[in-house]
């Protein structure tokens, strides 16, 4: 029982963080916000070359032979960086749709009543007839809506990777809140010296760390009930964390210029993915009633 | 990330499990909660059984992983809780082991392990709770003794304790944190008066302790004179670190029983209640993983639990209270009947966000020591 990241995993995390900082840093992020609906194909190919989509394919099939723990670390970084695009759907299509594994093909999937990135995708998995565009709350995730829910029970891997992205948001908004609290001054001292602000930050960390333990463990066990539980914790850590981070930023938090709203809006989009909380709750209820 | 256990660890678990299966059926019935002498005898008897079977030192001798397995398995089997041995096993003992002299270790540790002596914790005072460093109980030197005068409060198990880990002020002129010393006080010394305090849960769990010119040999001081605050930090890191691990297992058992009860009385069909139970299931699964994470970190850093203990303590104490509030929703009107299971636990859970440092204080610790925010006032 050595439930910590091993050296390879630490290196993987550092490598992905460095790559994303280079090819999707703050400037690229804000440029993407200013040009909504455009999926950056060059970035997609870069992600493909870095193994984002082929990560769990066997080495014989050109993959990296990684497992769920590695995938979770990579998607956590994607979440931190607010990386746009149907990442989970493409990742899950790596062994089924030609070109998906290497980022040549953009794959999206019908997910309940919603489809992300329908217009930008090359391939849609599922039945997207009669989909109508909606004005997406998240400027970085174009959405279409279907007349009714048209997907079977979600793939637990989609649930887990969504949780991993939420975890990335939870960790990032904690950092943003703490960084702001250290530097913003009011009443002659940093606001982080005020207990009301300190306690918001402490709860941000506590929620993120609890979710982290749950998500990492679910990646190790791959047990659907563990995954469902982790998803519930990660949704909470991301959504509540982003709101508290916004609160710590005061009026600045309510502006378009601060990134906080982007994290909150993305967290809201992800919270509806892969069965939303209802599926995870009922999956876990079944385990509890066993 | 590895959640599997080594063959040696699994072997320890299997041996312990087998022993528990034979030892537990022979245990006498649990005494009623308000009969302290009987509870003391019961708790010490259990400790003696552990000692004879070779499991007595697991709390502070072995690796954090073995300690975790010990807590997990004893709880899973429904073995007695540490009870009156809490202070001795979980913090006085580890503190003496880490900071005491060879003579002190030889004198105080074996009786704790053998289930012969009960310890209590005399830290809090009427005017020094969250602000522990403002404590005023005075100790001045008279030859080879300290003469101690003052009072302590909320001292759990004081009524039946043999020894008390006592914080006293040995230098009133030094800055607050610098003038404190850590003493071992024999509870039968002349000048010690114990006044039990009833708790909201009914029985007297803790007491007020009055100290009137009590003579304590200087040789009973653990650590240097006026260095007691540092020694105390060691004590507290043990208290918050792994002490609650077994309770998470217990909470998951309660939750499974609640789900069963809800299905029997039809409340499971209420989606609001079912959802509340499921959220708790997710919570306690996550808390168990957090324990495993903290234990792995502790193992990697030489065995001392780190600040992750505060993260865990904060989250766990609230989850435990929510668990028993939800139990009340499952019970319906029976939630007002003290003879029902879970009702007394609902009351005692109210202590968790206060004892061992309130949630407010824990949040400040997380903010300042883990997140590095500027010190508040
Ligand atoms: C069941 C139980 C058993 C206990 N057993 C023991 C024992 O065996 N030995 C022992 O020494 N002690 C024991 N305690 C004492 C416990 O450690 C204290 O009760 C606790 O530290 C709080 O101190 P206080 O009661 O004086 O509350 P106070 O410090 O007076 O706090 C009152 C309220 O003010 C808040 N507050 C205080 N200061 C701040 C601040 N700086 N920022 C924000 N909020 C603040 C607190 O969070 C709390 O909500 C026990 C307590 C309980 C409930």
XYZ file of C-alpha atoms and ligand atoms in Angstrom:
720
model
C 0.000 0.000 0.000
C 2.087 2.857 -1.296
C -0.702 5.117 -2.427
C 1.470 7.948 -3.744
C 2.501 8.911 -7.232
C 5.525 6.872 -8.286
C 8.440 8.468 -10.104
C 7.075 7.679 -13.560
C 3.730 9.176 -12.661
C 5.355 12.301 -11.229
C 7.360 12.646 -14.423
C 4.264 12.127 -16.545
C 2.404 14.819 -14.651
C 5.281 17.273 -14.900
C 5.688 16.530 -18.614
C 2.017 17.060 -19.419
C 1.885 20.243 -17.363
C 4.919 21.575 -19.169
C 3.504 20.652 -22.588
C 0.154 22.287 -21.898
C 1.842 25.383 -20.514
C 3.728 25.630 -23.789
C 0.951 24.884 -26.285
C -2.076 26.082 -24.349
C -0.917 28.768 -21.923
C -2.932 31.716 -20.745
C -2.608 33.647 -24.017
C -3.830 30.724 -26.103
C -6.644 30.191 -23.639
C -7.827 33.772 -23.940
C -7.417 33.689 -27.721
C -9.631 30.600 -27.807
C -12.211 32.409 -25.697
C -12.188 35.256 -28.230
C -12.762 32.868 -31.157
C -15.470 30.576 -29.833
C -16.437 27.397 -31.642
C -13.125 26.971 -33.436
C -11.298 23.817 -32.576
C -7.550 24.256 -32.977
C -6.574 21.321 -35.211
C -2.869 21.917 -34.784
C -3.279 21.750 -31.010
C -5.363 18.597 -31.410
C -2.585 16.959 -33.405
C -0.053 18.057 -30.801
C -2.152 16.391 -28.124
C -2.397 13.314 -30.303
C 1.358 13.192 -30.795
C 1.834 13.552 -27.049
C -0.354 10.487 -26.497
C -3.463 12.104 -25.035
C -5.746 9.820 -26.997
C -3.614 6.703 -27.491
C -2.430 6.653 -23.878
C -4.213 3.469 -22.918
C -3.761 1.597 -26.212
C -1.306 -1.296 -26.068
C 2.192 -0.475 -27.269
C 1.755 -2.967 -30.115
C -1.075 -0.776 -31.434
C 0.991 2.398 -31.253
C -0.210 3.365 -27.793
C 1.670 4.079 -24.596
C 0.282 1.068 -22.756
C -0.779 3.267 -19.854
C -3.522 2.461 -17.388
C -6.353 4.394 -15.835
C -4.076 6.052 -13.221
C -1.968 7.555 -16.000
C -5.064 8.642 -17.922
C -6.430 10.281 -14.789
C -3.227 12.262 -14.274
C -3.288 13.461 -17.885
C -6.958 14.468 -17.781
C -6.433 16.206 -14.459
C -3.853 18.388 -16.187
C -6.258 18.989 -19.066
C -8.807 20.141 -16.522
C -6.324 22.478 -14.827
C -5.457 24.042 -18.159
C -9.102 24.346 -19.278
C -8.124 22.514 -22.437
C -11.071 22.698 -24.878
C -12.446 19.994 -27.167
C -14.168 16.615 -26.908
C -11.148 15.097 -25.177
C -12.904 12.263 -23.397
C -14.927 11.201 -26.447
C -11.849 11.162 -28.661
C -9.823 9.299 -26.054
C -12.545 6.664 -25.788
C -12.671 6.319 -29.592
C -8.927 5.728 -29.919
C -9.292 2.027 -30.683
C -12.472 2.350 -32.777
C -12.270 5.402 -35.011
C -9.384 5.664 -37.480
C -7.198 8.679 -36.816
C -8.619 9.324 -33.346
C -5.622 7.845 -31.551
C -3.210 10.307 -33.104
C -5.344 13.421 -33.122
C -6.053 13.374 -36.835
C -9.755 12.819 -36.284
C -11.875 14.752 -33.823
C -14.521 12.520 -32.305
C -17.479 13.632 -30.266
C -20.308 11.592 -28.794
C -23.956 11.983 -27.974
C -24.124 12.245 -24.212
C -27.620 12.219 -22.751
C -29.447 15.175 -24.233
C -26.275 17.007 -25.188
C -23.460 16.863 -27.744
C -20.265 18.857 -27.285
C -18.411 20.250 -30.317
C -20.815 18.770 -32.862
C -19.944 21.163 -35.689
C -16.198 20.865 -35.240
C -16.077 17.069 -34.980
C -15.268 14.727 -37.873
C -17.145 11.822 -36.361
C -20.111 11.685 -34.034
C -20.751 8.553 -32.057
C -24.442 8.040 -31.387
C -27.560 9.427 -32.965
C -27.384 13.208 -33.241
C -30.413 13.717 -35.503
C -32.460 16.867 -34.857
C -29.727 18.361 -32.712
C -30.163 22.101 -32.315
C -27.403 24.424 -31.226
C -27.756 26.229 -27.935
C -25.975 29.318 -26.727
C -23.479 27.498 -24.511
C -22.827 28.921 -21.073
C -19.173 27.882 -21.475
C -17.511 29.981 -24.203
C -15.062 27.136 -24.804
C -17.600 24.324 -25.207
C -20.107 24.608 -28.060
C -23.190 22.525 -27.287
C -26.099 21.005 -29.189
C -29.229 19.776 -27.591
C -31.312 16.732 -28.595
C -35.067 16.349 -28.196
C -34.513 13.505 -25.734
C -31.747 11.581 -24.017
C -30.300 9.113 -26.477
C -27.366 7.376 -24.845
C -27.194 4.142 -22.934
C -25.671 3.945 -19.436
C -22.424 5.889 -19.442
C -19.059 4.233 -19.806
C -17.436 4.233 -16.354
C -14.188 5.391 -17.963
C -15.968 8.499 -19.261
C -17.257 9.099 -15.744
C -13.781 8.693 -14.280
C -12.026 10.923 -16.800
C -14.658 13.596 -16.317
C -14.001 13.358 -12.583
C -10.282 13.728 -13.288
C -10.900 16.927 -15.268
C -13.074 18.239 -12.428
C -10.229 17.452 -10.046
C -7.926 19.550 -12.203
C -10.318 22.464 -11.900
C -10.601 21.966 -8.137
C -6.838 22.099 -7.675
C -6.389 25.027 -10.016
C -9.076 27.226 -8.461
C -7.564 26.551 -5.042
C -4.211 27.824 -6.332
C -5.844 30.852 -7.948
C -7.691 31.736 -4.743
C -4.598 31.339 -2.576
C -2.449 33.326 -4.988
C -4.929 36.177 -5.060
C -5.401 36.126 -1.276
C -1.658 36.490 -0.789
C -1.301 39.583 -2.971
C -4.569 41.542 -2.899
C -4.454 44.062 -0.041
C -7.325 45.664 1.845
C -7.340 47.363 5.239
C -3.589 47.585 4.967
C -2.840 43.881 4.698
C -3.246 40.928 2.358
C -6.842 39.665 2.425
C -5.381 36.201 3.108
C -4.625 37.355 6.639
C -8.369 37.645 7.297
C -9.840 34.564 8.760
C -13.002 34.611 6.670
C -10.826 34.433 3.548
C -8.427 31.904 5.065
C -11.302 29.597 5.863
C -12.704 29.767 2.318
C -9.256 28.790 1.048
C -8.897 26.000 3.591
C -12.201 24.471 2.497
C -11.088 24.722 -1.126
C -8.049 22.624 -0.301
C -9.933 20.139 1.859
C -12.502 19.492 -0.885
C -9.798 19.155 -3.551
C -7.637 16.783 -1.503
C -10.573 14.583 -0.532
C -11.657 14.386 -4.165
C -8.080 13.647 -5.223
C -7.802 10.650 -2.903
C -11.125 9.332 -4.225
C -10.348 9.851 -7.921
C -6.859 8.347 -7.761
C -8.113 5.344 -5.809
C -10.943 4.799 -8.287
C -8.388 4.823 -11.081
C -6.465 2.078 -9.296
C -9.450 -0.139 -8.477
C -11.512 0.669 -11.631
C -14.508 -0.346 -9.572
C -17.688 1.312 -10.941
C -18.967 2.161 -7.458
C -15.612 3.736 -6.531
C -15.757 5.672 -9.796
C -19.287 6.881 -9.075
C -18.265 8.002 -5.581
C -15.190 9.785 -6.909
C -17.289 11.556 -9.525
C -19.651 12.960 -6.874
C -16.740 14.270 -4.805
C -14.951 15.719 -7.826
C -18.058 17.516 -9.139
C -18.520 19.069 -5.719
C -14.883 20.075 -5.413
C -14.892 21.702 -8.853
C -18.214 23.503 -8.750
C -18.101 24.698 -5.165
C -14.390 25.361 -5.431
C -14.828 27.592 -8.476
C -17.595 29.528 -6.751
C -15.533 30.070 -3.608
C -12.570 31.104 -5.736
C -14.805 33.645 -7.438
C -15.861 34.947 -4.019
C -12.244 35.351 -2.921
C -11.629 37.447 -6.037
C -14.415 39.880 -5.133
C -15.479 42.204 -7.975
C -12.537 41.028 -10.034
C -14.036 37.534 -9.883
C -17.192 38.776 -11.601
C -15.301 40.095 -14.618
C -14.786 38.433 -17.979
C -11.045 39.150 -17.698
C -10.450 36.910 -14.693
C -10.323 33.202 -15.599
C -12.447 32.145 -12.644
C -15.724 32.170 -14.565
C -14.232 29.927 -17.237
C -13.444 27.316 -14.601
C -16.904 27.530 -13.090
C -18.695 27.320 -16.443
C -16.626 24.350 -17.585
C -17.274 22.633 -14.272
C -21.005 23.111 -14.860
C -20.736 21.579 -18.346
C -18.792 18.571 -17.078
C -21.218 18.046 -14.206
C -23.905 17.182 -16.800
C -21.690 14.763 -18.674
C -21.707 10.980 -18.537
C -24.984 10.555 -16.714
C -24.535 13.593 -14.496
C -24.738 13.145 -10.760
C -27.955 11.108 -11.019
C -26.262 8.142 -12.665
C -23.425 8.122 -10.150
C -25.836 8.396 -7.248
C -27.963 5.488 -8.408
C -24.891 3.394 -9.230
C -23.622 3.952 -5.727
C -27.062 3.400 -4.228
C -27.045 -0.036 -5.840
C -23.680 -0.787 -4.220
C -24.826 0.492 -0.838
C -28.002 -1.596 -0.951
C -26.041 -4.736 -1.848
C -0.248 4.614 -6.865
C -0.567 1.246 -5.282
C -3.421 0.172 -3.060
C -2.288 -3.408 -2.633
C -0.513 -4.654 0.472
C 2.765 -6.551 0.639
C 2.703 -10.271 1.483
C 4.074 -9.418 4.948
C 1.303 -6.907 5.507
C -1.324 -9.346 4.277
C 0.157 -11.987 6.567
C -0.139 -9.593 9.523
C -3.757 -8.910 8.569
C -4.626 -12.601 8.280
C -2.974 -13.438 11.605
C -4.778 -10.559 13.331
C -8.079 -11.516 11.767
C -7.730 -15.100 12.900
C -6.844 -14.019 16.404
C -9.792 -11.613 16.591
C -12.128 -14.399 15.499
C -11.098 -16.493 18.492
C -10.597 -13.691 21.027
C -13.763 -11.643 20.586
C -16.432 -14.244 21.341
C -14.919 -14.760 24.823
C -15.121 -11.094 25.777
C -17.445 -10.104 28.606
C -20.414 -7.859 27.783
C -19.772 -4.126 27.469
C -20.517 -2.221 30.677
C -23.096 0.585 30.621
C -21.680 3.949 29.505
C -22.124 5.645 32.891
C -20.273 3.004 34.922
C -16.741 4.386 34.636
C -14.939 1.921 36.945
C -16.428 -0.947 34.963
C -15.510 0.739 31.688
C -11.951 1.228 32.893
C -11.692 -2.443 33.836
C -13.166 -3.471 30.498
C -10.856 -1.263 28.422
C -7.772 -2.328 30.374
C -8.821 -5.976 30.056
C -9.000 -5.641 26.293
C -5.607 -3.953 26.198
C -4.181 -6.817 28.267
C -5.531 -9.310 25.746
C -3.885 -7.381 22.952
C -0.652 -7.321 24.900
C -0.668 -11.059 25.533
C -1.326 -11.688 21.838
C 1.533 -9.433 20.784
C -0.533 -6.584 19.325
C -0.159 -4.008 22.084
C 2.413 -1.740 20.545
C 0.936 -1.484 17.091
C -0.303 2.032 17.871
C 3.133 3.494 18.036
C 5.797 0.888 17.364
C 5.108 -0.290 13.874
C 4.877 1.199 10.438
C 1.912 3.439 9.648
C 0.641 0.804 7.242
C 0.529 -1.895 9.937
C -1.196 0.566 12.245
C -3.780 1.195 9.546
C -4.375 -2.528 9.066
C -4.673 -2.940 12.821
C -7.302 -0.204 13.089
C -9.164 -1.457 10.029
C -9.319 -5.080 11.147
C -10.170 -4.474 14.806
C -12.965 -2.140 13.770
C -14.248 -4.481 11.083
C -14.420 -7.324 13.579
C -16.307 -5.149 16.050
C -13.485 -5.241 18.623
C -13.670 -2.797 21.548
C -12.656 0.777 20.951
C -9.483 2.014 22.729
C -11.789 3.791 25.189
C -10.018 4.886 28.356
C -6.696 3.907 26.778
C -7.045 6.600 24.143
C -4.641 9.123 25.629
C -2.075 6.567 26.750
C -1.968 4.670 23.496
C -2.575 7.400 20.973
C -0.705 10.375 22.288
C 0.936 10.282 25.712
C 2.649 7.001 24.858
C 3.926 8.072 21.429
C 5.095 11.370 22.916
C 7.042 9.697 25.720
C 8.448 7.235 23.199
C 9.652 10.104 21.015
C 10.723 12.672 23.599
C 11.242 10.855 26.912
C 14.491 9.628 28.482
C 15.311 5.937 28.563
C 14.252 5.851 32.211
C 10.940 7.540 31.481
C 10.223 5.179 28.630
C 10.998 2.158 30.785
C 8.786 3.458 33.582
C 5.675 4.605 31.746
C 5.417 2.731 28.481
C 5.163 -0.921 29.611
C 2.186 -0.282 31.960
C 0.331 1.474 29.131
C 0.996 -1.428 26.802
C 0.104 -4.070 29.398
C -3.224 -2.418 30.151
C -2.339 -1.449 33.717
C -2.528 2.311 33.676
C -4.866 4.889 32.232
C -3.658 8.323 31.136
C -5.556 11.529 30.617
C -4.754 14.795 28.891
C -4.552 17.978 30.961
C -4.050 20.611 28.299
C -7.217 22.772 28.187
C -8.029 25.250 30.925
C -11.134 27.333 31.551
C -9.369 30.329 30.026
C -7.216 28.453 27.517
C -9.062 26.332 24.933
C -8.415 27.221 21.317
C -5.769 29.596 22.627
C -3.957 26.784 24.382
C -0.688 28.698 24.661
C -2.353 31.140 27.044
C -2.563 28.463 29.740
C -1.976 29.710 33.274
C -1.518 26.668 35.496
C 1.726 27.557 37.243
C 4.633 25.328 38.233
C 7.570 26.664 40.177
C 10.687 24.839 41.297
C 11.111 23.811 44.913
C 14.194 21.585 45.195
C 13.718 18.551 42.993
C 9.988 19.111 42.673
C 7.662 21.414 40.790
C 4.841 22.867 42.839
C 1.763 23.074 40.592
C -1.302 25.237 41.118
C -4.144 25.889 38.708
C -6.984 24.063 37.036
C -7.706 22.056 33.922
C -10.996 21.377 32.191
C -12.606 18.965 29.705
C -10.132 16.344 30.904
C -11.518 13.128 29.418
C -11.294 10.011 31.639
C -9.761 12.052 34.519
C -11.972 10.246 36.981
C -10.354 6.904 36.308
C -6.882 7.971 35.182
C -3.617 7.112 36.917
C -1.505 9.661 35.088
C -2.072 12.932 33.345
C -0.026 14.539 30.578
C -0.052 18.018 32.023
C 0.935 21.306 30.441
C 2.121 23.916 32.919
C 3.682 27.358 32.754
C 7.199 27.192 34.119
C 8.299 30.652 33.015
C 5.618 33.343 33.286
C 7.956 36.011 31.901
C 8.853 34.220 28.664
C 6.833 34.717 25.444
C 3.660 32.619 25.663
C 4.847 29.623 23.680
C 8.258 29.512 25.329
C 7.443 29.154 29.012
C 5.512 25.882 28.918
C 6.596 22.452 30.145
C 5.117 18.935 29.721
C 4.805 16.969 32.991
C 3.551 13.528 33.935
C 1.260 14.036 36.911
C 0.187 11.106 39.115
C -3.545 11.603 39.603
C -3.433 10.340 43.197
C -0.978 13.048 44.283
C -1.994 15.211 47.194
C -3.780 18.391 46.089
C -5.443 16.904 42.977
C -9.254 17.154 42.965
C -11.389 15.797 40.140
C -14.919 17.050 39.556
C -16.766 15.100 36.826
C -18.761 17.136 34.320
C -21.891 15.704 32.735
C -21.916 16.015 28.966
C -24.915 16.668 26.727
C -24.782 12.979 25.871
C -25.588 12.097 29.479
C -22.678 10.370 31.185
C -19.702 12.229 32.627
C -17.046 11.755 29.946
C -14.774 14.516 31.126
C -13.954 16.414 34.288
C -12.556 19.513 35.806
C -9.229 18.966 37.575
C -8.126 21.303 40.354
C -4.455 21.431 41.281
C -3.581 22.930 44.648
C 0.145 23.039 45.371
C 0.655 19.580 43.914
C 4.272 18.400 44.140
C 5.527 16.760 40.921
C 9.135 15.529 40.753
C 11.284 17.367 38.199
C 12.167 13.913 36.869
C 8.585 13.685 35.582
C 9.189 16.377 33.027
C 9.293 15.091 29.433
C 11.498 17.255 27.247
C 13.395 20.311 28.412
C 12.014 22.885 30.802
C 10.073 25.556 28.867
C 10.196 23.426 25.705
C 6.770 21.895 26.297
C 5.092 23.595 23.368
C 7.274 21.732 20.886
C 6.594 18.446 22.700
C 2.890 19.290 22.518
C 3.013 19.650 18.757
C 4.295 16.079 18.544
C 1.388 14.981 20.719
C -1.177 16.826 18.628
C 0.128 15.534 15.311
C -0.483 12.010 16.569
C -3.908 12.970 17.868
C -5.049 14.350 14.516
C -3.059 12.084 12.240
C -4.160 8.502 12.291
C -6.222 8.270 15.462
C -9.532 8.332 13.589
C -8.702 5.794 10.882
C -10.663 2.953 12.467
C -13.702 5.148 12.900
C -14.050 5.595 9.158
C -14.501 1.833 8.858
C -17.103 2.018 11.611
C -18.975 4.803 9.828
C -19.164 2.770 6.639
C -20.646 -0.091 8.633
C -23.230 2.256 10.114
C -24.083 3.506 6.663
C -24.675 -0.006 5.333
C -26.920 -0.704 8.315
C -28.811 2.541 7.683
C -29.406 1.555 4.061
C -30.768 -1.792 5.272
C -33.002 -0.120 7.834
C -34.268 2.352 5.233
C -35.170 -0.435 2.867
C -37.007 -2.270 5.642
C -39.070 0.747 6.676
C -39.690 1.937 3.126
C -37.777 5.208 3.393
C -35.224 4.056 0.814
C -37.814 4.882 -1.854
C -37.652 8.533 -0.862
C -35.146 9.867 -3.401
C -34.081 12.708 -1.133
C -33.134 10.386 1.691
C -31.557 7.834 -0.648
C -29.488 10.592 -2.178
C -28.355 11.781 1.257
C -27.243 8.253 2.150
C -25.421 7.868 -1.153
C -23.607 11.178 -0.728
C -22.396 9.908 2.642
C -21.281 6.639 1.097
C -19.215 8.622 -1.414
C -17.888 10.742 1.425
C -16.738 7.866 3.611
C -15.221 5.995 0.684
C -13.232 9.143 -0.063
C -12.251 9.602 3.587
C -10.910 6.074 3.694
C -8.802 6.811 0.611
C -7.616 9.995 2.272
C -6.511 7.959 5.295
C -4.594 5.649 2.971
C -3.061 8.649 1.238
C -1.983 10.221 4.530
C -0.601 6.929 5.778
C 1.427 6.530 2.581
C 2.769 10.040 2.986
C 3.595 9.418 6.654
C 5.422 6.223 5.771
C 7.454 8.058 3.162
C 8.418 10.783 5.618
C 9.571 8.675 8.537
C 6.354 7.770 10.305
C 5.190 11.069 11.785
C 1.752 12.067 10.545
C 1.869 15.392 8.721
C -0.467 18.309 8.195
C -2.735 16.067 6.103
C -4.187 15.129 9.481
C -5.845 18.528 9.729
C -7.396 18.142 6.272
C -8.756 14.767 7.277
C -9.927 15.845 10.744
C -11.867 18.776 9.324
C -13.718 16.771 6.725
C -14.265 13.704 8.883
C -15.749 15.500 11.875
C -18.431 17.115 9.718
C -19.152 13.915 7.807
C -19.648 12.048 11.061
C -22.204 14.564 12.263
C -24.036 14.408 8.953
C -24.070 10.618 9.139
C -25.985 10.616 12.396
C -28.277 13.447 11.319
C -29.178 11.303 8.319
C -29.635 8.336 10.649
C -32.274 10.436 12.394
C -34.116 10.815 9.082
C -34.051 7.054 8.636
C -35.313 6.507 12.192
C -38.189 8.974 11.989
C -39.839 9.501 15.380
C -37.533 6.910 16.949
C -34.736 9.459 16.507
C -35.969 11.017 19.744
C -35.628 7.788 21.729
C -32.307 7.552 23.586
C -32.619 3.771 23.696
C -32.462 3.492 19.916
C -29.191 2.700 18.199
C -27.521 5.736 16.602
C -29.301 8.247 18.837
C -26.558 8.396 21.515
C -23.974 8.473 18.708
C -25.719 11.479 17.217
C -25.165 13.265 20.496
C -21.531 12.259 20.944
C -20.742 13.190 17.325
C -21.410 16.788 18.296
C -18.022 16.786 20.056
C -16.057 16.016 16.904
C -15.958 19.547 15.516
C -14.796 20.838 18.920
C -12.482 18.315 20.577
C -8.832 18.095 19.465
C -9.048 21.600 17.999
C -12.272 23.147 16.660
C -13.018 23.222 12.943
C -12.353 26.944 12.915
C -8.883 26.396 14.362
C -8.206 23.530 11.933
C -9.124 25.776 8.997
C -6.680 28.388 10.210
C -3.986 25.704 10.481
C -4.678 24.534 6.920
C -4.660 28.107 5.625
C -1.465 29.196 7.357
C 0.640 26.030 7.596
C -0.353 24.195 4.419
C -1.420 26.980 2.062
C 1.084 29.484 3.439
C -1.362 32.370 3.765
C -0.205 35.253 5.947
C -0.820 34.842 9.671
C -4.178 36.144 10.759
C -5.248 37.572 14.065
C -15.661 15.674 24.268
C -14.470 16.522 24.511
C -13.359 15.960 25.088
C -12.237 16.740 25.337
N -11.181 16.136 25.972
C -10.125 16.901 26.324
C -9.057 16.322 27.067
O -9.069 15.135 27.389
N -8.037 17.094 27.435
C -7.981 18.417 27.100
O -6.996 19.051 27.430
N -8.978 19.009 26.386
C -10.058 18.279 26.012
N -11.095 18.854 25.312
C -11.036 20.312 25.063
C -10.973 20.745 23.622
O -9.686 20.590 23.116
C -11.441 22.220 23.612
O -12.815 22.229 23.962
C -11.267 22.876 22.289
O -9.908 23.033 21.968
C -11.959 24.258 22.225
O -11.643 25.075 23.311
P -12.805 25.782 24.138
O -13.765 24.736 24.536
O -12.176 26.581 25.196
O -13.552 26.738 23.128
P -13.119 28.238 22.765
O -11.666 28.271 22.461
O -13.644 29.157 23.799
O -13.918 28.445 21.411
C -15.296 28.838 21.359
C -15.667 29.091 19.910
O -14.863 30.159 19.404
C -14.152 29.746 18.257
N -12.825 30.356 18.250
C -11.961 30.503 19.275
N -10.819 31.088 18.870
C -10.967 31.308 17.549
C -10.137 31.858 16.548
N -8.893 32.289 16.785
N -10.618 31.895 15.297
C -11.865 31.447 15.002
N -12.683 30.915 15.900
C -12.231 30.838 17.158
C -14.032 28.236 18.379
O -13.861 27.624 17.120
C -15.370 27.895 19.006
O -16.339 27.827 17.996
C -12.221 18.114 25.028
C -13.347 18.688 24.421
C -14.469 17.902 24.161
C -15.664 18.563 23.535
